[in-house]
Short mmCIF file of C-alpha atoms in Angstrom, two decimals:
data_model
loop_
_atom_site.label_atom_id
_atom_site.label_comp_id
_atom_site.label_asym_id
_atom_site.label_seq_id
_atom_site.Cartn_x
_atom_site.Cartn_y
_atom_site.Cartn_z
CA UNK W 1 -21.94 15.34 -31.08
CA UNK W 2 -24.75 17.39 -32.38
CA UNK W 3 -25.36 21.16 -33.30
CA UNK W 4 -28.57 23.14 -33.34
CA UNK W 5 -29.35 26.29 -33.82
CA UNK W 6 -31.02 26.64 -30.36
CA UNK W 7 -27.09 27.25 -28.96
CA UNK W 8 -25.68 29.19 -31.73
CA UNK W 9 -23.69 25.76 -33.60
CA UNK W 10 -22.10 24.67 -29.83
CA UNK W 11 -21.24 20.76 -29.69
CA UNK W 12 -23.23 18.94 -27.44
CA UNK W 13 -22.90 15.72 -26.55
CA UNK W 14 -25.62 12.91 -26.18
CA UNK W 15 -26.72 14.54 -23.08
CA UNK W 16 -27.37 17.45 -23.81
CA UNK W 17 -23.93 19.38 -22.44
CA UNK W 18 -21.72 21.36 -24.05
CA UNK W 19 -18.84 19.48 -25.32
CA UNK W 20 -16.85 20.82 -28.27
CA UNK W 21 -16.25 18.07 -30.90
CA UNK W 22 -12.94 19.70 -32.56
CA UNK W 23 -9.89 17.58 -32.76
CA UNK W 24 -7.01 18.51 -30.29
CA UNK W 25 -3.38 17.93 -30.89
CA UNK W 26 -1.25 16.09 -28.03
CA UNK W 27 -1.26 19.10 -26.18
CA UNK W 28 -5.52 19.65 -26.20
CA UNK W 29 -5.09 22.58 -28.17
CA UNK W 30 -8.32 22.88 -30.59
CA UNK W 31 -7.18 22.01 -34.03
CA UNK W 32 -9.94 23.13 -37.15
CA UNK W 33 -12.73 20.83 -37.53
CA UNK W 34 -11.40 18.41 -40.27
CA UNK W 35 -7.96 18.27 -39.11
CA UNK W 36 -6.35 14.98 -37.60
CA UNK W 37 -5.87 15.42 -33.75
CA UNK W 38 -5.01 12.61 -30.99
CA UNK W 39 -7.78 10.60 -29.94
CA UNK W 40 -9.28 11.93 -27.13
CA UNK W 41 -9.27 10.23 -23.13
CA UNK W 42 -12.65 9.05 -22.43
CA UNK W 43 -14.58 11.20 -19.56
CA UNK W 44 -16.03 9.59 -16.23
CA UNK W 45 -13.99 6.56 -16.42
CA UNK W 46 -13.16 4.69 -12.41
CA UNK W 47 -10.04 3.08 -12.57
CA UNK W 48 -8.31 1.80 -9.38
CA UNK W 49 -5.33 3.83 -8.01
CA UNK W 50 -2.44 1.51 -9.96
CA UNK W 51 -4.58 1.70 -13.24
CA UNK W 52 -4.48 5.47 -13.29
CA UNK W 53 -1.39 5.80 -12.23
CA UNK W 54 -0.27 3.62 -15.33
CA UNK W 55 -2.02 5.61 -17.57
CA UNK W 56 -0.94 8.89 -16.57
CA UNK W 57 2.28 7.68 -16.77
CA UNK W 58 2.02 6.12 -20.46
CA UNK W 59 0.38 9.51 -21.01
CA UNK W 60 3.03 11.80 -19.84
CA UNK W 61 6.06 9.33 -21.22
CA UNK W 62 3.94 10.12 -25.06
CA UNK W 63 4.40 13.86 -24.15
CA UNK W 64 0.51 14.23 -23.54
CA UNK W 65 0.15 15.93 -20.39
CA UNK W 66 -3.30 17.31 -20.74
CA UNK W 67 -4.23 13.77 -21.43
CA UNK W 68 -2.72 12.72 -18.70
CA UNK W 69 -4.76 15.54 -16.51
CA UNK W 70 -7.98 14.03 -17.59
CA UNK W 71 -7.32 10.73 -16.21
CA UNK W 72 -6.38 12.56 -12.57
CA UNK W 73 -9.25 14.43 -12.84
CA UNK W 74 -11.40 11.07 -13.39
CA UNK W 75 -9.48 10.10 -10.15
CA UNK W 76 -10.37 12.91 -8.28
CA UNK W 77 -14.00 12.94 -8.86
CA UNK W 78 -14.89 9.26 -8.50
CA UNK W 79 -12.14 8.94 -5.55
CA UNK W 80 -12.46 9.19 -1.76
CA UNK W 81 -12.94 12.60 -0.55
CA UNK W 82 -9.65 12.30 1.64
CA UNK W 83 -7.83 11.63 -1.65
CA UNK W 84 -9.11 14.50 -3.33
CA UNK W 85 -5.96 17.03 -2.85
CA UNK W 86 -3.58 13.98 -4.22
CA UNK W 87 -5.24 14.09 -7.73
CA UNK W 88 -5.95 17.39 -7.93
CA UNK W 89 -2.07 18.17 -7.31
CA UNK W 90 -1.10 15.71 -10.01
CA UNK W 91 -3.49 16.70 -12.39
CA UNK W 92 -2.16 20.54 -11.44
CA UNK W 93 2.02 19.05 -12.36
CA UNK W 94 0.08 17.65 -15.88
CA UNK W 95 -1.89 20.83 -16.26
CA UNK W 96 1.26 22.75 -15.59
CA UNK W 97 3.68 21.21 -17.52
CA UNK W 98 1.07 21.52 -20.27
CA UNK W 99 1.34 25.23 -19.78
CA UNK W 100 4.87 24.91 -20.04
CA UNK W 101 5.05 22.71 -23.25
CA UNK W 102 2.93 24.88 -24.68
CA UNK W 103 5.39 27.92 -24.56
CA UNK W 104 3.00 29.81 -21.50
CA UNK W 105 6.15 29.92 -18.99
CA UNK W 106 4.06 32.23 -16.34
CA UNK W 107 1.09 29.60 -16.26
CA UNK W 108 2.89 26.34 -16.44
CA UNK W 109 5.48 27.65 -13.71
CA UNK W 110 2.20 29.10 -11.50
CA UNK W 111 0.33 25.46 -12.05
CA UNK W 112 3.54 23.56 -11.36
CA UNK W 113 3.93 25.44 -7.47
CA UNK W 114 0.64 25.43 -7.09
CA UNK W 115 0.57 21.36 -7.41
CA UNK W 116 3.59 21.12 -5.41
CA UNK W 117 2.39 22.78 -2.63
CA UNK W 118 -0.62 20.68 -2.85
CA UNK W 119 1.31 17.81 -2.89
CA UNK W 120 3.41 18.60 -0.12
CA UNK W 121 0.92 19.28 2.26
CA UNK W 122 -1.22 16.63 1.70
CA UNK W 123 -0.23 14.37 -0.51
CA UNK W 124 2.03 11.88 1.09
CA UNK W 125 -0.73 11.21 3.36
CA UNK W 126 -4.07 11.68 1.34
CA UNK W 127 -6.56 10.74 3.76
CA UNK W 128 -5.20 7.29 5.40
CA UNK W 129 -4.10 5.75 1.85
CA UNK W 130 -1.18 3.23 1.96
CA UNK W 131 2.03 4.82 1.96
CA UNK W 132 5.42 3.23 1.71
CA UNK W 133 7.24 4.75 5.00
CA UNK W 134 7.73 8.08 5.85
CA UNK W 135 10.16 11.27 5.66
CA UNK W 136 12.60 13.25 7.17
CA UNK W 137 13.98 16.62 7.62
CA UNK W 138 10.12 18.05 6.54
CA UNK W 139 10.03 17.05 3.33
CA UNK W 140 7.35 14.87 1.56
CA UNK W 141 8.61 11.50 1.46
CA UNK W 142 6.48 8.18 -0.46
CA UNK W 143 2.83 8.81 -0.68
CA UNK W 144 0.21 6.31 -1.36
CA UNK W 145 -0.20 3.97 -3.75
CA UNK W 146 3.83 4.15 -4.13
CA UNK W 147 3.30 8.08 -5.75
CA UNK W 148 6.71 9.66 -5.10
CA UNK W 149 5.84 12.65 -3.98
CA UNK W 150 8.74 14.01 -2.59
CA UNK W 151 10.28 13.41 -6.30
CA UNK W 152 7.40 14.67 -8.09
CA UNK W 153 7.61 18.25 -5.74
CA UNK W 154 10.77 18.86 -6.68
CA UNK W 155 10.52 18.09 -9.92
CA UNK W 156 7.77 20.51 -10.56
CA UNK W 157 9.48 23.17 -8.68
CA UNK W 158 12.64 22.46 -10.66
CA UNK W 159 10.92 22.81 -14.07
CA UNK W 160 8.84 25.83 -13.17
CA UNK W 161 12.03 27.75 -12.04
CA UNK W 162 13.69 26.16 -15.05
CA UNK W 163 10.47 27.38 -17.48
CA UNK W 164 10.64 30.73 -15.75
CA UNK W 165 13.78 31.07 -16.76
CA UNK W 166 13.65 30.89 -20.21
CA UNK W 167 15.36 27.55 -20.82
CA UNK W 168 13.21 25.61 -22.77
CA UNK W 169 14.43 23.28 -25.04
CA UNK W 170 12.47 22.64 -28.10
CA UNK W 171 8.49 22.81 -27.54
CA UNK W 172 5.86 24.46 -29.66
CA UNK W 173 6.87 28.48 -28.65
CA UNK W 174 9.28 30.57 -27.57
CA UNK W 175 10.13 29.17 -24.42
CA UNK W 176 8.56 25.93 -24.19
CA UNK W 177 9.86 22.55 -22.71
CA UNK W 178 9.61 19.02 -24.66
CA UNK W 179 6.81 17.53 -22.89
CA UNK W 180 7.76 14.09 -23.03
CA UNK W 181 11.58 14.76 -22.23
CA UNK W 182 10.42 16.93 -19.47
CA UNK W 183 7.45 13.82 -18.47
CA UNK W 184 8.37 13.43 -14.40
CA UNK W 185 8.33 9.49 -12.78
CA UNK W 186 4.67 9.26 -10.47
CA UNK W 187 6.32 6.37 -8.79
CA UNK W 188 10.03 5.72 -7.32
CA UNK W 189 9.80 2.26 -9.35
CA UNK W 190 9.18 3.92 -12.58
CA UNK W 191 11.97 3.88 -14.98
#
């Protein structure tokens, strides 16, 4: 990362873009320059479906959701087109339950609905991608690549009534939920 002048002491990176170069804790808050934070997900990276799915998982399991955002995000942007409302509504449940771990009950419960209902419109079928069967009654069932997204829905609707409700249980603020005790399974075969 460099400074200059030029941009009044803003972090850029080798390219040229803005990219600030402070640590972040587990949650991506900014810590001081100087301070120890969590190493940082690498940007851009194209992993196959299974491979991000793995490390969101490992992400959200360490109580790292807004780690585990970046790597959907990666998804999303080097993915099909016709998968593109399947990432973004998991990396919404990771930006969410960020929101929510970080004591911001209105935002992570907003976030957490907002991925749901992308999710549950779209997600079970994203595009063609292999699914494992289908549902019944309306609700989203198995969605590609093994992604329980009928789970995942009502989990985030769960915690953002839950977070809403004042109940966390031991985050950062008033309020806020234990990320990695609150970390939802992406696939039925998770444990």
């Amino acid at each position: 990362m460099n400074r200059t002048t030029h941009d009044r002491g803003r972090d850029r990176d080798e390219e040229g873009r803005a990219r600030s170069a402070r640590p972040r804790d587990g949650l991506g808050r900014p810590l001081p320059y100087g301070a120890e934070g969590v190493p940082r997900q690498p940007e851009g990276v194209v992993r196959d479906p299974g491979a991000t799915l793995r490390e969101a998982q490992r992400l959200f399991d360490a109580g790292m959701p807004f780690h585990a955002h970046e790597v959907f995000e990666d998804a999303w942007k080097s993915g099909p087109e016709a998968e593109r409302d399947l990432w973004q509504g998991l990396a919404q449940l990771a930006v969410g339950l960020t929101h929510a771990a970080r004591g911001n009950a209105a935002g992570g419960a907003r976030l957490l609905r907002r991925g749901a209902d992308r999710l549950a419109a779209g997600g079970a079928s994203a595009g063609g991608a292999p699914t494992e069967g289908s549902s019944r009654g309306g609700s989203p069932g198995p969605g590609p690549y093994g992604i329980d997204v009928g789970g995942l829905v009502s989990w985030a609707r769960e915690l953002a009534a839950r977070t809403e409700g004042g109940e966390g249980d031991g985050g950062t603020g008033p309020g806020a939920v234990d990320a990695a005790a609150e970390a939802p399974r992406l696939r039925r075969d998770a444990s």
